[in-house]
Amino acid sequence: MDVYGLVGNPVGHSVSPPMHEAAYDELGMDASYVAFEPAVNEIRQAFVGAETLGIEGLNVTIPFKEDVAAIVDADELAAEIGAVNTVDFREDGPPRGYNTDAAGVKRAFDHHDVDLEGRSAVVVGAGGAGRAAAFALTDAGAEIHIANRTVDRAIGLASELSSASGGSLETLDSQIGDASVLVNTTSVGMESDETPVPAELLHEDLTVLDAVYSPIETRLLRAASEVGARTIDGAWMLLYQGVEAFEQWTGRNAPVDAMNDALRAALNAE
Ligand code: ATR
């Protein structure tokens, strides 16, 4: 049996195991996906153990994504983002690290037929998810503005990208009006009825992606729907980072519908 998994702390409520196991079932693969929770200062030992035990691949989540980028052979995009969420142990030599969060953003837009080329986009947040979204949107040809509570982080990230600017959350007031894409990558709205973007700034020409997936319909997405904007919920981004990881590990096309059904069932059961 092939073993894949997730390392994070905590991982108790992860919906990745049912999502990946639905793919194995659908394709008749003899494989299993396990959530592991190493102590926060023991990620290196966990990786040595995973390699020794013959684990095929691991996803990586909070708080390990940046640490893992430094201990595996990260590809160019993951190195630029500075975070690894997918590790492939199958080849000889050091494990390879990838960032499929960026592909998750791009593929979530593709799934909804949103062409990002030449679009004006606003990214809220400049943490790990914000960096992945900013690189994905820039790669796809969008011009982006990054707004973040900690201004220096937004300006620093913008300076690493072509065609990007950065500023405080107050800059949302002047930037959203002309934008056609808005992505929330902050944790605001997770398990709470808050929004990082005042409702009065939203308009019907926007497509709004919220990386928060718990609840699936956040306050931001609700407010966006109310003004007639298009909405893409965070489960799409979660799905496509998993689809991309599956395809990286197995070289096969992922059974996207089966993974999506399992993911949404698991999220709704929480
Ligand atoms: P992740 O890897 O999930 O992106 P992170 O690196 O801790 O997590 O980043 C969290 C993001 O949410 C950051 O942009 C953070 O803003 P700061 O850089 O100022 O910390 C943002 N964030 C978290 N709580 C917030 C809040 N209450 N209001 C506004 N932004 C918040």
Coordinates of C-alpha atoms and ligand atoms in Angstrom, one line a residue:
M1 CA 0.0 0.0 0.0
D2 CA 1.2 3.5 -0.8
V3 CA 1.0 6.0 2.1
Y4 CA 0.4 9.7 1.7
G5 CA -0.5 12.2 4.3
L6 CA -0.5 15.6 5.9
V7 CA 1.7 17.1 8.5
G8 CA 0.4 20.1 10.5
N9 CA -0.3 21.1 14.1
P10 CA -3.2 20.9 14.7
V11 CA -4.6 18.6 12.0
G12 CA -7.7 17.3 13.9
H13 CA -10.3 18.8 11.6
S14 CA -8.5 18.3 8.3
V15 CA -10.7 17.4 5.4
S16 CA -7.7 16.3 3.3
P17 CA -7.9 12.6 4.3
P18 CA -11.5 12.1 3.0
M19 CA -10.7 14.2 -0.1
H20 CA -7.6 12.1 -1.1
E21 CA -9.1 8.8 -0.1
A22 CA -12.1 9.5 -2.4
A23 CA -9.6 9.8 -5.2
Y24 CA -7.9 6.5 -4.3
D25 CA -11.3 4.7 -4.1
E26 CA -12.5 6.2 -7.4
L27 CA -9.4 5.0 -9.2
G28 CA -9.1 1.7 -7.3
M29 CA -5.7 2.6 -5.9
D30 CA -4.2 0.7 -3.0
A31 CA -3.3 3.8 -1.1
S32 CA -4.0 5.6 2.2
Y33 CA -3.9 9.2 3.4
V34 CA -3.1 9.9 7.1
A35 CA -3.0 13.1 9.1
F36 CA 0.1 13.4 11.3
E37 CA 0.7 16.0 14.0
P38 CA 4.3 16.3 15.0
A39 CA 5.3 18.6 17.8
V40 CA 6.0 22.1 16.4
N41 CA 9.8 21.8 16.9
E42 CA 10.1 18.3 15.5
I43 CA 9.4 18.7 11.8
R44 CA 12.9 17.7 10.8
Q45 CA 12.7 14.5 12.7
A46 CA 9.2 13.9 11.2
F47 CA 10.7 14.2 7.7
V48 CA 13.5 11.9 8.4
G49 CA 11.0 9.4 9.7
A50 CA 8.7 9.8 6.7
E51 CA 11.5 9.1 4.3
T52 CA 12.8 6.1 6.2
L53 CA 9.3 4.6 6.4
G54 CA 8.8 5.0 2.7
I55 CA 6.0 7.5 2.7
E56 CA 5.3 8.5 -0.9
G57 CA 4.2 12.1 -0.3
L58 CA 3.1 14.6 2.3
N59 CA 1.0 17.7 2.3
V60 CA 2.2 20.4 4.8
T61 CA 0.1 22.9 6.6
I62 CA 0.2 25.4 9.4
P63 CA 2.7 26.0 11.1
F64 CA 5.3 24.0 9.0
K65 CA 5.1 25.4 5.4
E66 CA 8.0 27.8 5.8
D67 CA 10.2 25.4 7.8
V68 CA 9.7 22.7 5.2
A69 CA 10.7 25.0 2.4
A70 CA 14.1 25.2 4.0
I71 CA 14.6 21.4 4.5
V72 CA 13.5 20.0 1.1
D73 CA 14.6 20.7 -2.4
A74 CA 11.9 23.3 -3.2
D75 CA 11.1 24.0 -6.9
E76 CA 11.4 27.6 -8.2
L77 CA 7.8 28.7 -7.5
A78 CA 7.8 27.2 -3.9
A79 CA 11.2 28.9 -3.3
E80 CA 9.9 32.3 -4.5
I81 CA 6.8 31.9 -2.3
G82 CA 8.9 30.7 0.6
A83 CA 6.4 28.0 1.5
V84 CA 6.0 24.3 0.6
N85 CA 2.7 22.5 1.0
T86 CA 3.4 19.3 -1.0
V87 CA 6.4 17.1 -0.7
D88 CA 7.3 14.2 -3.0
F89 CA 9.6 11.5 -1.4
R90 CA 9.5 9.1 -4.3
E91 CA 12.7 9.9 -6.1
D92 CA 16.2 9.2 -4.9
G93 CA 17.9 12.1 -3.3
P94 CA 16.4 14.9 -1.2
P95 CA 12.6 15.1 -1.1
R96 CA 11.1 17.6 -3.6
G97 CA 8.9 20.5 -2.4
Y98 CA 6.1 22.2 -4.3
N99 CA 3.5 24.9 -3.6
T100 CA 0.2 23.7 -4.9
D101 CA -1.7 26.5 -3.1
A102 CA -0.7 28.8 -6.0
A103 CA -2.0 26.3 -8.6
G104 CA -5.1 25.9 -6.4
V105 CA -5.9 29.6 -6.8
K106 CA -5.3 29.5 -10.5
R107 CA -7.3 26.4 -11.1
A108 CA -10.2 27.7 -8.9
F109 CA -10.5 30.6 -11.3
D110 CA -10.1 28.4 -14.4
H111 CA -12.9 26.1 -13.1
H112 CA -15.2 29.2 -13.1
D113 CA -14.0 30.3 -16.5
V114 CA -12.4 33.5 -15.1
D115 CA -9.5 34.6 -17.4
L116 CA -7.0 36.5 -15.2
E117 CA -4.9 37.9 -18.1
G118 CA -4.9 41.7 -18.0
R119 CA -7.3 41.8 -15.0
S120 CA -6.9 44.2 -12.1
A121 CA -6.9 42.2 -8.9
V122 CA -6.8 43.0 -5.2
V123 CA -5.3 40.5 -2.8
V124 CA -6.2 41.0 0.9
G125 CA -3.5 39.5 3.1
A126 CA 0.3 38.9 2.7
G127 CA 0.9 35.8 4.8
G128 CA 1.6 32.4 3.3
A129 CA -1.7 32.1 1.4
G130 CA -1.4 35.7 0.3
R131 CA 2.0 35.1 -1.2
A132 CA 0.7 32.0 -3.0
A133 CA -2.3 34.0 -4.4
A134 CA -0.1 37.0 -5.4
F135 CA 2.3 34.8 -7.3
A136 CA -0.5 32.8 -9.0
L137 CA -2.4 35.9 -10.1
T138 CA 0.8 37.6 -11.3
D139 CA 1.8 34.5 -13.3
A140 CA -1.6 34.5 -14.9
G141 CA -1.2 38.0 -16.1
A142 CA -3.2 40.0 -13.6
E143 CA -2.1 43.4 -12.2
I144 CA -2.4 43.2 -8.5
H145 CA -2.7 45.4 -5.4
I146 CA -1.9 43.7 -2.0
A147 CA -3.6 45.2 1.1
N148 CA -2.5 43.9 4.5
R149 CA -3.0 44.9 8.1
T150 CA 0.8 45.0 8.5
V151 CA 1.7 47.4 5.7
D152 CA 5.4 46.5 5.4
R153 CA 4.5 42.9 4.6
A154 CA 2.3 44.1 1.7
I155 CA 4.9 46.4 0.3
G156 CA 7.6 43.8 0.7
L157 CA 5.6 41.2 -1.2
A158 CA 4.6 43.7 -4.0
S159 CA 8.3 44.5 -4.5
E160 CA 9.0 40.9 -5.3
L161 CA 6.4 40.9 -8.1
S162 CA 6.1 42.7 -11.5
S163 CA 3.0 45.0 -11.8
A164 CA 2.1 44.9 -8.1
S165 CA 1.5 47.6 -5.5
G166 CA 1.0 47.2 -1.7
G167 CA -0.6 49.1 1.1
S168 CA -2.6 49.1 4.3
L169 CA -6.2 47.8 4.6
E170 CA -7.3 51.4 4.2
T171 CA -6.1 51.3 0.5
L172 CA -9.0 48.9 -0.2
D173 CA -11.2 52.0 -0.4
S174 CA -9.4 53.3 -3.4
Q175 CA -8.4 50.0 -5.1
I176 CA -11.5 47.9 -5.2
G177 CA -13.7 50.2 -7.3
D178 CA -11.6 49.6 -10.4
A179 CA -10.7 46.0 -9.7
S180 CA -12.5 43.0 -11.3
V181 CA -11.0 40.3 -9.0
L182 CA -10.8 40.3 -5.2
V183 CA -9.1 37.5 -3.2
N184 CA -9.3 37.3 0.6
T185 CA -6.3 35.3 2.0
T186 CA -6.6 36.5 5.6
S187 CA -8.1 34.3 8.3
V188 CA -10.8 37.0 8.9
G189 CA -14.2 35.3 8.7
M190 CA -12.9 31.8 9.7
E191 CA -15.3 30.4 12.2
S192 CA -16.7 33.9 12.7
D193 CA -19.1 36.3 11.0
E194 CA -16.5 38.9 10.2
T195 CA -15.3 40.3 6.9
P196 CA -11.9 41.9 6.0
V197 CA -13.6 44.0 3.3
P198 CA -16.3 46.5 4.1
A199 CA -19.5 45.5 2.2
E200 CA -19.9 49.0 0.7
L201 CA -16.7 48.6 -1.3
L202 CA -18.1 45.5 -3.2
H203 CA -19.7 45.9 -6.6
E204 CA -21.2 43.7 -9.3
D205 CA -18.2 43.7 -11.7
L206 CA -16.1 41.7 -9.1
T207 CA -15.3 38.0 -8.9
V208 CA -14.6 37.4 -5.3
L209 CA -12.6 34.3 -4.1
D210 CA -12.4 33.8 -0.3
A211 CA -9.7 31.4 0.8
V212 CA -11.6 30.8 4.0
Y213 CA -13.6 27.6 3.7
S214 CA -15.1 27.3 7.2
P215 CA -17.9 28.4 6.9
I216 CA -18.1 27.7 3.2
E217 CA -20.3 30.8 2.7
T218 CA -18.4 33.6 4.6
R219 CA -19.8 37.0 5.4
L220 CA -17.6 38.4 2.6
L221 CA -19.1 36.0 0.0
R222 CA -22.6 36.6 1.3
A223 CA -22.1 40.4 0.9
A224 CA -20.6 39.9 -2.6
S225 CA -23.6 37.8 -3.7
E226 CA -25.9 40.5 -2.4
V227 CA -24.4 43.1 -4.7
G228 CA -24.4 40.8 -7.7
A229 CA -20.7 39.9 -7.7
R230 CA -19.6 36.4 -8.7
T231 CA -18.3 34.3 -5.8
I232 CA -15.9 31.4 -5.6
D233 CA -15.7 29.8 -2.2
G234 CA -12.6 28.6 -0.4
A235 CA -13.4 24.9 -0.9
W236 CA -12.5 25.3 -4.6
M237 CA -9.0 26.5 -3.7
L238 CA -8.7 23.7 -1.1
L239 CA -9.9 21.2 -3.7
Y240 CA -7.5 22.3 -6.4
Q241 CA -4.4 22.4 -4.2
G242 CA -5.3 18.8 -3.4
V243 CA -6.0 17.9 -7.0
E244 CA -2.6 19.4 -8.0
A245 CA -0.8 17.5 -5.2
F246 CA -2.5 14.2 -6.2
E247 CA -1.4 14.7 -9.8
Q248 CA 2.1 15.6 -8.8
W249 CA 2.5 12.4 -6.7
T250 CA 0.8 10.0 -9.0
G251 CA 1.2 11.4 -12.5
R252 CA -2.5 10.6 -13.1
N253 CA -5.4 12.9 -13.8
A254 CA -7.2 13.5 -10.5
P255 CA -10.9 12.4 -10.3
V256 CA -11.9 16.0 -9.5
D257 CA -15.7 15.4 -9.1
A258 CA -15.2 12.6 -6.6
M259 CA -12.7 14.7 -4.6
N260 CA -15.0 17.7 -4.6
D261 CA -18.0 15.6 -3.4
A262 CA -16.0 14.1 -0.6
L263 CA -14.5 17.5 0.4
R264 CA -17.9 19.2 0.5
A265 CA -19.5 16.4 2.4
A266 CA -16.7 16.5 5.0
L267 CA -16.9 20.3 5.3
N268 CA -20.7 20.2 5.7
A269 CA -20.4 17.5 8.4
E270 CA -18.2 19.7 10.6
Ligands
ATR1 P1 -1.5 32.0 6.2 O1 -0.3 31.1 6.0 O2 -2.8 31.2 6.4 O3 -1.6 33.1 5.2 P2 -0.3 33.8 8.1 O4 1.0 33.7 7.3 O5 -0.3 33.8 9.6 O6 -1.3 32.6 7.6 O7 -1.1 35.1 7.5 C1 -2.3 35.5 8.0 C2 -2.8 36.7 7.2 O8 -4.1 37.2 7.8 C3 -1.9 37.9 7.3 O9 -2.0 38.7 6.1 C4 -2.5 38.7 8.5 O10 -2.2 40.0 8.6 P3 -0.8 40.5 9.2 O11 0.3 40.3 8.2 O12 -1.0 41.9 9.6 O13 -0.6 39.7 10.5 C5 -4.0 38.5 8.2 N1 -4.8 38.7 9.4 C6 -4.9 37.8 10.5 N2 -5.8 38.3 11.4 C7 -6.2 39.5 10.9 C8 -7.2 40.5 11.4 N3 -7.8 40.3 12.5 N4 -7.3 41.6 10.6 C9 -6.7 41.7 9.4 N5 -5.8 40.8 8.9 C10 -5.6 39.7 9.7

